[in-house]
mmCIF file of C-alpha atoms and ligand atoms in Angstrom:
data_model
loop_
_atom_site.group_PDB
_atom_site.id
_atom_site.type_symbol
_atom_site.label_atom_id
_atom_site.label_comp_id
_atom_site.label_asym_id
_atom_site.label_seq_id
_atom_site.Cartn_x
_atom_site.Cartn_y
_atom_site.Cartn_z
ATOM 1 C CA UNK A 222 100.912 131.173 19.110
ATOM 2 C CA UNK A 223 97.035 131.552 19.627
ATOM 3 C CA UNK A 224 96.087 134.771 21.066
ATOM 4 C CA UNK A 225 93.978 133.992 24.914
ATOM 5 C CA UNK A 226 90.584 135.444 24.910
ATOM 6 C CA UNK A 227 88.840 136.048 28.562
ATOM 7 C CA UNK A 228 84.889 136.538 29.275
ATOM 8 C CA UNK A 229 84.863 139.405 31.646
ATOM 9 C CA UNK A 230 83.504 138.416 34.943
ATOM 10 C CA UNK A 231 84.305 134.824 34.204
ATOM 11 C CA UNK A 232 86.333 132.046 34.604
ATOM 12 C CA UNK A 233 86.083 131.561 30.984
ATOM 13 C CA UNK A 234 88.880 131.763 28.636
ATOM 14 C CA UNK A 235 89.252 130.487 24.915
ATOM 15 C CA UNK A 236 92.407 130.552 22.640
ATOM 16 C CA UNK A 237 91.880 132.298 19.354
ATOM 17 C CA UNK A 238 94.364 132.057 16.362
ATOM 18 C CA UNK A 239 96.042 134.001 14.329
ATOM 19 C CA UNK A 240 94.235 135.372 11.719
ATOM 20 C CA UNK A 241 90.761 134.092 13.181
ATOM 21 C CA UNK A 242 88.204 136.104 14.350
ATOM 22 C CA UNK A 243 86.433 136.095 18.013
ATOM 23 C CA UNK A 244 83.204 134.444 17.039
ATOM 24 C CA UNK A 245 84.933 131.350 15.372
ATOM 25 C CA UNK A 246 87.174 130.858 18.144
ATOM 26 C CA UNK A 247 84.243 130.997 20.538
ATOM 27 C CA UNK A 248 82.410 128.696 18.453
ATOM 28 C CA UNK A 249 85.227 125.936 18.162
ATOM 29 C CA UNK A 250 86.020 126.143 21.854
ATOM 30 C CA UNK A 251 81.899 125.334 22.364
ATOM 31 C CA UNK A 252 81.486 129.069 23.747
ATOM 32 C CA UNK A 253 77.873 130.145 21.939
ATOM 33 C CA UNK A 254 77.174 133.945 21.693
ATOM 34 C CA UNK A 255 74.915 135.473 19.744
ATOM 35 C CA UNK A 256 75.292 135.466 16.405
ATOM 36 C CA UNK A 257 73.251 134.725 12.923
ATOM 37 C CA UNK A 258 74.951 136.046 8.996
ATOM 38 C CA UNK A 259 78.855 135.492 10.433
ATOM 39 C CA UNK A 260 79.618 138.106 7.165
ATOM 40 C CA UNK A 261 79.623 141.144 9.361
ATOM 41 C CA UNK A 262 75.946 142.034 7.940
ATOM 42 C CA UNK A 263 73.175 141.277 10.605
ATOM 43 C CA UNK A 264 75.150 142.893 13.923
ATOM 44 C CA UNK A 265 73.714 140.199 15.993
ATOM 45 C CA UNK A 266 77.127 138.967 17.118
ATOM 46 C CA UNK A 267 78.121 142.867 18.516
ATOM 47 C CA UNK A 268 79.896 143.246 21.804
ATOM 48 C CA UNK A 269 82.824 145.214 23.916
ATOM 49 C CA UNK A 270 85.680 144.620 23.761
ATOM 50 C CA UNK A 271 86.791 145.899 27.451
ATOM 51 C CA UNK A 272 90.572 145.148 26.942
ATOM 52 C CA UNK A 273 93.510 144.840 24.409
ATOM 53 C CA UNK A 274 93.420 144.929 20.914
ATOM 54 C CA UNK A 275 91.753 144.353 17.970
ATOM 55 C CA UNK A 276 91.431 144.846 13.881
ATOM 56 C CA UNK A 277 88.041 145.064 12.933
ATOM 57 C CA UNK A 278 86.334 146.621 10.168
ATOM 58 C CA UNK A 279 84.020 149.238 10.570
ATOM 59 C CA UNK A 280 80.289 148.392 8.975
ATOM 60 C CA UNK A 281 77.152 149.696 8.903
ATOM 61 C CA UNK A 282 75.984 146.913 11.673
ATOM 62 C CA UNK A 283 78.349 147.929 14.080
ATOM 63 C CA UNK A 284 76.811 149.588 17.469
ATOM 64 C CA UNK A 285 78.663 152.890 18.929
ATOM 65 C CA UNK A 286 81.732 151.492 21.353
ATOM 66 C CA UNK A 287 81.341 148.053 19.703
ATOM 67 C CA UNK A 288 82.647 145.556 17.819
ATOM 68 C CA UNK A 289 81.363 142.475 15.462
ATOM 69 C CA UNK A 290 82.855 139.344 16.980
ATOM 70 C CA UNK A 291 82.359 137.529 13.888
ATOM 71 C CA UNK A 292 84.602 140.465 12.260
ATOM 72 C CA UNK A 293 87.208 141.083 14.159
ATOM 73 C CA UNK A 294 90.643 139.544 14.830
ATOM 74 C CA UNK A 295 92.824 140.040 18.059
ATOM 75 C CA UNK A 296 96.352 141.902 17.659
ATOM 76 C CA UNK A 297 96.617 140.645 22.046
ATOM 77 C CA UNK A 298 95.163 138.846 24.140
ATOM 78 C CA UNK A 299 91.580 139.914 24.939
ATOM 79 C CA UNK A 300 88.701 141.036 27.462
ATOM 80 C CA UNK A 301 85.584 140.566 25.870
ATOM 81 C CA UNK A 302 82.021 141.363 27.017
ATOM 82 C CA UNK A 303 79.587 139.591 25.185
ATOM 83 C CA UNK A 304 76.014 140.624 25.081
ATOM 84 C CA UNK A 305 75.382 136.968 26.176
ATOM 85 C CA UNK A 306 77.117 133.625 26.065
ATOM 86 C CA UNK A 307 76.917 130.340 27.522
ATOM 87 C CA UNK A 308 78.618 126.266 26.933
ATOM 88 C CA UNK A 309 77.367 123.953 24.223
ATOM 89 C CA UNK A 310 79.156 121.025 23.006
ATOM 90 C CA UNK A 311 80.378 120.653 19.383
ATOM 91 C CA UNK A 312 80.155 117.020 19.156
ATOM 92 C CA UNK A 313 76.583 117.127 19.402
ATOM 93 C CA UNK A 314 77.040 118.529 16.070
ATOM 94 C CA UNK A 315 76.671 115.557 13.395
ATOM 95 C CA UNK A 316 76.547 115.039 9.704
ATOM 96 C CA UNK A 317 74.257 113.110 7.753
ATOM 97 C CA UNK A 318 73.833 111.280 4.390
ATOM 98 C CA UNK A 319 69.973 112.258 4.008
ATOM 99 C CA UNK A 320 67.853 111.327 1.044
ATOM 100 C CA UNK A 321 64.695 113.309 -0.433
ATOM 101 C CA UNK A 322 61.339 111.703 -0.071
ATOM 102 C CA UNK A 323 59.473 114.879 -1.227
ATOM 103 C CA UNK A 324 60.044 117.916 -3.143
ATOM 104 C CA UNK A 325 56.948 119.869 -3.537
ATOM 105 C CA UNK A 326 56.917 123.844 -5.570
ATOM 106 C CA UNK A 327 55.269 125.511 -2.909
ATOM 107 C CA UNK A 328 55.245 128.717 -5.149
ATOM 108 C CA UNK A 329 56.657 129.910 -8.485
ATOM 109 C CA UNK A 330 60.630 130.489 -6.675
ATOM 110 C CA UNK A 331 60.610 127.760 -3.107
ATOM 111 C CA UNK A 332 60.737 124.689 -3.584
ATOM 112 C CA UNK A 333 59.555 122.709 0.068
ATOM 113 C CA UNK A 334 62.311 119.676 0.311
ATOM 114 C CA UNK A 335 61.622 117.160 2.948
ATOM 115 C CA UNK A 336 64.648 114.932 3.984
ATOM 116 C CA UNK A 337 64.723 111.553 5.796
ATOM 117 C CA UNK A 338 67.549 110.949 7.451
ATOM 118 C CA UNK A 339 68.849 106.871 7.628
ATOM 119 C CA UNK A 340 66.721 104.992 9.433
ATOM 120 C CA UNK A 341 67.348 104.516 12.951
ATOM 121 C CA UNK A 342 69.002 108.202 13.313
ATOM 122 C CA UNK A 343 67.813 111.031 14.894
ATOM 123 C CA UNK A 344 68.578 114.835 14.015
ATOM 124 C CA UNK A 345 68.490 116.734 17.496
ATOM 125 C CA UNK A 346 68.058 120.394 17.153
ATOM 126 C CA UNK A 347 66.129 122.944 18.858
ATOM 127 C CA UNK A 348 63.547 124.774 16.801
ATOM 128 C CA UNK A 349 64.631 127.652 14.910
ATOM 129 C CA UNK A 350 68.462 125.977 14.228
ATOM 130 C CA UNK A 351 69.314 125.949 10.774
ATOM 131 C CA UNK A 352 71.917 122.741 9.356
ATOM 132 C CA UNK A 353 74.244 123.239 6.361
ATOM 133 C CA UNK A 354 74.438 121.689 3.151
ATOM 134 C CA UNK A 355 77.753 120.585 1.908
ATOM 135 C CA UNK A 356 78.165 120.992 -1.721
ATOM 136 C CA UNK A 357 80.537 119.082 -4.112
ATOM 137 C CA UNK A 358 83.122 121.634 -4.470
ATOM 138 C CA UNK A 359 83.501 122.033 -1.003
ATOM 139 C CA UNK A 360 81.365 125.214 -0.268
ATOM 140 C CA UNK A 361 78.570 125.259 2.665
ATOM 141 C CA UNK A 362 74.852 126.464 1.987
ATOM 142 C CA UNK A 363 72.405 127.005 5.444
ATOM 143 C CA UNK A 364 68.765 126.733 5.843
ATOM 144 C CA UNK A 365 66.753 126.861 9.170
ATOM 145 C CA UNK A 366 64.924 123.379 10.205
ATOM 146 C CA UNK A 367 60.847 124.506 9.434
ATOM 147 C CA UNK A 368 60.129 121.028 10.985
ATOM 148 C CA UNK A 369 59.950 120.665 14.934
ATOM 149 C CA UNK A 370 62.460 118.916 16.951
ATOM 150 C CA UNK A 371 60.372 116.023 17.690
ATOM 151 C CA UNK A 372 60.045 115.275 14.229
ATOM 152 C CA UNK A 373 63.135 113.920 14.402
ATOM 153 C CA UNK A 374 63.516 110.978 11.813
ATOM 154 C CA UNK A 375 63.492 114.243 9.079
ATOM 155 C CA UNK A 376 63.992 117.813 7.758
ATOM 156 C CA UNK A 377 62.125 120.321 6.010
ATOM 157 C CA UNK A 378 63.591 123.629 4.233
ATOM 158 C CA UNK A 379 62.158 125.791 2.756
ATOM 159 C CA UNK A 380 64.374 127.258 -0.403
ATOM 160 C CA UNK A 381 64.175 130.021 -1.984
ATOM 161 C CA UNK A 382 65.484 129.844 -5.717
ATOM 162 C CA UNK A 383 68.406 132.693 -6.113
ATOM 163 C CA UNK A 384 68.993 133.354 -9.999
ATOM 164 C CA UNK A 385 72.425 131.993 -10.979
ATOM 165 C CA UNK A 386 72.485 130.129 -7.022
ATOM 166 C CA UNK A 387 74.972 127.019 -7.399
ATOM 167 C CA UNK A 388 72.899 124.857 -4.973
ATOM 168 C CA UNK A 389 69.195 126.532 -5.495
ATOM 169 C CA UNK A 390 69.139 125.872 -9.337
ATOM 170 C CA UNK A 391 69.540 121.908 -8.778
ATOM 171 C CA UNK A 392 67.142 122.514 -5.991
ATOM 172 C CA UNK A 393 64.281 122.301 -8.387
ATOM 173 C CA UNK A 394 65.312 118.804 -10.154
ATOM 174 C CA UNK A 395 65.924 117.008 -6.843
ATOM 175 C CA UNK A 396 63.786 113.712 -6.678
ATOM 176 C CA UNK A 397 62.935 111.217 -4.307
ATOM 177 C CA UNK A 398 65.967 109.260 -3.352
ATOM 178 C CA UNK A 399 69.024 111.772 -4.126
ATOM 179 C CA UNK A 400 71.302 112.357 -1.276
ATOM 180 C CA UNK A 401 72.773 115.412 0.411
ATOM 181 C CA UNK A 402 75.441 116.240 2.819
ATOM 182 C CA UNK A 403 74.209 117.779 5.871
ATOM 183 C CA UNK A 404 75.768 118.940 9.247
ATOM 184 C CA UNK A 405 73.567 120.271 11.639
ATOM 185 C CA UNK A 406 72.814 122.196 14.150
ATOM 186 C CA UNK A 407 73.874 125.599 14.002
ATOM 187 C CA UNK A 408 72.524 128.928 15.341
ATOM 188 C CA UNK A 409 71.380 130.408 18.157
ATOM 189 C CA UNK A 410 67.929 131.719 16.892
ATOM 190 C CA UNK A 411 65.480 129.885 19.993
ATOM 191 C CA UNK A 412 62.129 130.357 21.746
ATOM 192 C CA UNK A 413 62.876 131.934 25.059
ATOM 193 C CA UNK A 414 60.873 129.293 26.708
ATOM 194 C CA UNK A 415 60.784 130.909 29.938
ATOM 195 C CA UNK A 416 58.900 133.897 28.803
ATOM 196 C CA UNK A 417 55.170 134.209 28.717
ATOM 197 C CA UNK A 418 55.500 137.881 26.805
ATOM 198 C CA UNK A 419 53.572 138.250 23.727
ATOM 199 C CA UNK A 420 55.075 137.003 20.658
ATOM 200 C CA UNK A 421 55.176 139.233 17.404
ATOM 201 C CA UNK A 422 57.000 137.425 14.417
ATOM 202 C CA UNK A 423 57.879 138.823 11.751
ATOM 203 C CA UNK A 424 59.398 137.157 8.638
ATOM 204 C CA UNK A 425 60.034 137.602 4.943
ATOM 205 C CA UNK A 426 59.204 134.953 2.528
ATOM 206 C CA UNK A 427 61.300 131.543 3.333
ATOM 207 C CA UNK A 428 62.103 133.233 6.799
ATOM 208 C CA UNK A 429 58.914 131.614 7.585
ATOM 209 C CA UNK A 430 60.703 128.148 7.819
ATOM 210 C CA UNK A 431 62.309 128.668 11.549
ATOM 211 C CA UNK A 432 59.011 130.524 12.556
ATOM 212 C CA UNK A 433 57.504 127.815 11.651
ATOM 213 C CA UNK A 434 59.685 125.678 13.748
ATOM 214 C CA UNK A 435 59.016 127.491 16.445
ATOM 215 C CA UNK A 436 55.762 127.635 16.355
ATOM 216 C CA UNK A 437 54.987 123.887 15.812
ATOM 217 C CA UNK A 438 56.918 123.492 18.716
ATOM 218 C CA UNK A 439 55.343 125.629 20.735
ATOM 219 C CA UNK A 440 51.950 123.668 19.866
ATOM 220 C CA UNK A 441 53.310 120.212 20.796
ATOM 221 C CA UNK A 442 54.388 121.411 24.333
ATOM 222 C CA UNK A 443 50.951 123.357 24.679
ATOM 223 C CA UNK A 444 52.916 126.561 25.446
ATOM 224 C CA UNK A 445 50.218 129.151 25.240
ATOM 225 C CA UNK A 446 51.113 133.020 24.312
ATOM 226 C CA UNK A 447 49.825 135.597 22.615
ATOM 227 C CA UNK A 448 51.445 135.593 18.795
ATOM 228 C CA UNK A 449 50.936 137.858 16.065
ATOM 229 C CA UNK A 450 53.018 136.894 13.088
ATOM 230 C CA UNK A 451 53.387 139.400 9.968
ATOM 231 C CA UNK A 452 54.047 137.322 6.840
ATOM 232 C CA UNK A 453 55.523 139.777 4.316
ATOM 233 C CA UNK A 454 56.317 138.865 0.651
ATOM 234 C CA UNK A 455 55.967 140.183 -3.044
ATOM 235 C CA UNK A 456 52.702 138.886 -3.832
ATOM 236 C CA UNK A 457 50.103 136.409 -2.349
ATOM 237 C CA UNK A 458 52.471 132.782 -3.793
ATOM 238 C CA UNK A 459 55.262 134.218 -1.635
ATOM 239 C CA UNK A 460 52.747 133.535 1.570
ATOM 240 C CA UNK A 461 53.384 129.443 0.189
ATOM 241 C CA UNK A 462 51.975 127.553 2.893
ATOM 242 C CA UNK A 463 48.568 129.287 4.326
ATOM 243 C CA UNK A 464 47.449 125.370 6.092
ATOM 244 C CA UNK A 465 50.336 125.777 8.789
ATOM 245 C CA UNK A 466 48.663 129.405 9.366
ATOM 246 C CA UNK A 467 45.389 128.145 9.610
ATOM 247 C CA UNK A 468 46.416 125.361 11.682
ATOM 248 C CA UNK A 469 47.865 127.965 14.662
ATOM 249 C CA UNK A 470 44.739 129.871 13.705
ATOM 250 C CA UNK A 471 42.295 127.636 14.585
ATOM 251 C CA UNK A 472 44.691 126.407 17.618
ATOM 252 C CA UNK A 473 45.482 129.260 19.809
ATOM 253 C CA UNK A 474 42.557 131.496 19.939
ATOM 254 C CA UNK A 475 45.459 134.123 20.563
ATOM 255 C CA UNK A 476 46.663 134.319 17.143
ATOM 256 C CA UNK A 477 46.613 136.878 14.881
ATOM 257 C CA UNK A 478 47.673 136.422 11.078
ATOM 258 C CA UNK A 479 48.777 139.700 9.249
ATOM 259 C CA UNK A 480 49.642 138.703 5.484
ATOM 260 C CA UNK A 481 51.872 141.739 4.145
ATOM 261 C CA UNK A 482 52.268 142.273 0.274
ATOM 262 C CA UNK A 483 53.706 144.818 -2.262
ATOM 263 C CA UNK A 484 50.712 143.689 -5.138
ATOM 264 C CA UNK A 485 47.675 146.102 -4.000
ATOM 265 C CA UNK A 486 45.220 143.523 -5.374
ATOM 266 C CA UNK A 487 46.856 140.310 -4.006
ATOM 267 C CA UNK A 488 46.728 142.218 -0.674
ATOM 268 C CA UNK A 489 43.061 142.991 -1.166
ATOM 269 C CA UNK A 490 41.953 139.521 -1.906
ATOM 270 C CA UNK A 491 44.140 138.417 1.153
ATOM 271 C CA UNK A 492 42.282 141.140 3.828
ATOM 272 C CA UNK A 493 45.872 142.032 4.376
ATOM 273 C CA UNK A 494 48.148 145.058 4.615
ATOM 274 C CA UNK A 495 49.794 146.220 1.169
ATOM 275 C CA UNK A 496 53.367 147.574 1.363
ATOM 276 C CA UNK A 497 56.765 145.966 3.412
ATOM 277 C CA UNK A 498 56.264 143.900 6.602
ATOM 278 C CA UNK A 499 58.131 147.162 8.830
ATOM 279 C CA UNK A 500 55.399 149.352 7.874
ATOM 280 C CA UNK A 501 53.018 146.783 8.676
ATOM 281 C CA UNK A 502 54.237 145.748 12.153
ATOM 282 C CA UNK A 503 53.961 150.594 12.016
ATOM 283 C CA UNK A 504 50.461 150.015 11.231
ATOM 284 C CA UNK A 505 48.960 147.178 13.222
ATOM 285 C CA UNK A 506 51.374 146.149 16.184
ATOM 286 C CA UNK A 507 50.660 147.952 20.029
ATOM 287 C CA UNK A 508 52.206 151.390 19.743
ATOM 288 C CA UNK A 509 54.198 150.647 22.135
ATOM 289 C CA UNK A 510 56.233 147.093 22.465
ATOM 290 C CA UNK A 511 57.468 147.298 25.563
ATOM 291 C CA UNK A 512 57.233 143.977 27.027
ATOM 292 C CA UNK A 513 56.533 141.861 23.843
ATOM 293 C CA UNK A 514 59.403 139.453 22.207
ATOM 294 C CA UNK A 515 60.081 140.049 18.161
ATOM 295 C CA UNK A 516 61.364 136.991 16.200
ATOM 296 C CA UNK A 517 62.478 138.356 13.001
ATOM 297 C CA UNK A 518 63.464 136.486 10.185
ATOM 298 C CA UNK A 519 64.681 137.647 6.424
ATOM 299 C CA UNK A 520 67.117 139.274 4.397
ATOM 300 C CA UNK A 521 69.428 142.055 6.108
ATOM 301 C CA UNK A 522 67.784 145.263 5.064
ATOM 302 C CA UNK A 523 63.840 143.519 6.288
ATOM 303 C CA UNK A 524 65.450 142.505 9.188
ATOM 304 C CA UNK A 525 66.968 145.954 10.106
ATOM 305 C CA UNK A 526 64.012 147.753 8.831
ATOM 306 C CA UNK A 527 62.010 145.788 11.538
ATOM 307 C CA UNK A 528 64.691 146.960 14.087
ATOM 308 C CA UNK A 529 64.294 150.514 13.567
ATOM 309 C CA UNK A 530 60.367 150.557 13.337
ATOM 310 C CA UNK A 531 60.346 148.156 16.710
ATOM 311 C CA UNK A 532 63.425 149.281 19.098
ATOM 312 C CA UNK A 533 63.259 153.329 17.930
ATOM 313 C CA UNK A 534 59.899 153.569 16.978
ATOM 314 C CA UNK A 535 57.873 151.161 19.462
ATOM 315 C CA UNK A 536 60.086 151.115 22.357
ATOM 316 C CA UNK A 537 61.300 147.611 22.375
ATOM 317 C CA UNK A 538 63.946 146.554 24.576
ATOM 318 C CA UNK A 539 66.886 145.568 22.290
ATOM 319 C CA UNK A 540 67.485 142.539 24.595
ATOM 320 C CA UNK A 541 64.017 141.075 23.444
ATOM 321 C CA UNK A 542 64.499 141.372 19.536
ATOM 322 C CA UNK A 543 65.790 137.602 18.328
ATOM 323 C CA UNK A 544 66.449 137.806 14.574
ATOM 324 C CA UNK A 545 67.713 135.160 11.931
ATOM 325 C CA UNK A 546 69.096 137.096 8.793
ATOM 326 C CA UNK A 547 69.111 135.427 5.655
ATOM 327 C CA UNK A 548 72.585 135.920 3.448
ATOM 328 C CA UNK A 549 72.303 134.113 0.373
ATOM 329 C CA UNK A 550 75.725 132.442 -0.958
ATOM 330 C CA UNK A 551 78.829 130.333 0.928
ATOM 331 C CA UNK A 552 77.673 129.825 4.486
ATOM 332 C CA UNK A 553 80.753 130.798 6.751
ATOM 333 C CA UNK A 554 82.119 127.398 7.964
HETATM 334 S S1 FES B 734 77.327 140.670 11.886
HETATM 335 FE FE1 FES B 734 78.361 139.138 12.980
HETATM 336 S S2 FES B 734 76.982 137.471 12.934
HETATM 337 FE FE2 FES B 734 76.034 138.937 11.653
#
């Protein structure tokens, strides 16, 4: 019998079964909380769990007096308290047959893969979703959307090539006209439209793609803000698509472009900072960010190195720190 899960100081109650954890049985009931890895790495999906019981393993992501919803599973019924939560529906989740009109080596490891879905359909997504890619033997791979929601009639990732990845080493030999599986969208990783607080982003190599997003977007609905955005990466190829900089550059009179590499000459020859994108945002971001909004996007240890050097170094409130963390294998489906 499926356990009953409550939102304190709601009306709202889910059922969760056996065996599944909180964040999966939020998700399939169309309850959205935050969330981004689902593998118990990123901590986004932390909250209190105010009463009965749970089993949940203890990781380094886990807050003080907290629990990772995408982690743990109830032994009772529940009282949660999520750090924030609100309705979507899952049938506006669809899957698509797409085909590849373009697939374009943006450096030596990401390929660029554009995607048009069948004609006459629409993929509707906000900027900084991601979709998944269903592979043959049944396993799920996600990418963020780099395109903006109004381009609608396609998709663009951004893929990084893992060594040895199952999906990333065909990646490479796609050609116009092969197909993929796609559902889409997924992820709560948004522009909090509302705001008119300075923007710093800060992303590691393809965590540019839902930056990106986000950005374009921003453009088409003239929403004007200040926006720094720290591009980190190994050398200058990993910054693989400079145009889309220059294009906010020479848009929003606001924006500042810090490139951030580990090759001392490449960052030289860029007029950029040379080390990892947390020291970086340490060197060249306001001492103090109260009142900005980070959007963080990258692998688990950038993304919590950006967390330190912004919420305990710079005084950011944790509330305001959006992140996307990139786990590369099976997505969690
Ligand atoms: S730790 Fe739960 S979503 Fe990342």
């Amino acid at each position: 019998m499926p356990f009953d899960i409550r939102i304190a100081g709601s009306e709202v109650r889910f059922p969760c079964e056996p065996g599944q954890n909180v964040l999966d049985a939020a998700l399939k009931a169309g309850i959205e909380m935050p969330y981004s890895c689902r593998k118990g790495v990123c901590g986004n999906c932390a909250g209190a769990v105010s009463q009965g019981e749970v089993d949940c393993p203890q990781r380094e992501a886990t807050p003080p007096g907290q629990h990772l919803y995408c982690q743990c599973v109830p032994r009772s019924d529940l009282e949660i308290v999520p750090q924030a939560w609100h309705r979507f529906d899952p049938a506006a989740r669809k899957t698509f047959t797409i085909k590849v009109f373009r697939n374009t080596l943006a450096a030596p490891d990401v390929s660029v893969l554009q995607l048009r879905l069948p004609a006459g359909q629409r993929a509707k997504f906000k900027a900084g979703q991601y979709l998944q890619v269903a592979l043959p033997d049944g396993s799920r791979r996600s990418y963020s959307m780099a395109n903006p929601p109004h381009a609608s009639d396609m998709v663009e990732l951004h893929i990084r090539h893992v060594p040895g990845g199952q999906f990333t080493q065909i990646v490479p030999g796609l050609k116009a006209g092969d197909t993929l599986q796609v559902e889409l969208p997924f992820g709560n990783f948004e522009l909090r439209e509302e705001s008119t607080a300075p923007m710093l982003c800060v992303v590691g190599g393809t965590g540019f793609a839902p930056v990106k997003s986000l950005l374009d977007d921003m453009a088409k609905k003239g929403i004007q803000r200040p926006v720094t955005l720290v591009w980190g990466g190994r050398n200058r190829d990993g910054l693989y698509l400079p145009a889309a900089v220059e294009r906010w550059r020479k848009l929003w009179p606001g924006f500042t472009y810090l490139p951030a590499v580990e090759d001392a000459a490449d960052a030289q020859a860029l007029g950029g900072f040379h080390g990892r994108v947390d020291d970086a945002v340490r060197a060249h971001a306001p001492a103090a960010l109260g009142g900005h909004e980070v959007y963080c996007c990258g692998s688990p240890v950038m993304v919590a190195a950006v967390r330190k050097a912004c919420i305990d170094e710079r005084g950011l409130d944790p509330r305001h720190f959006f992140s996307d963390v990139f786990v590369p294998g099976p997505a969690a489906t």
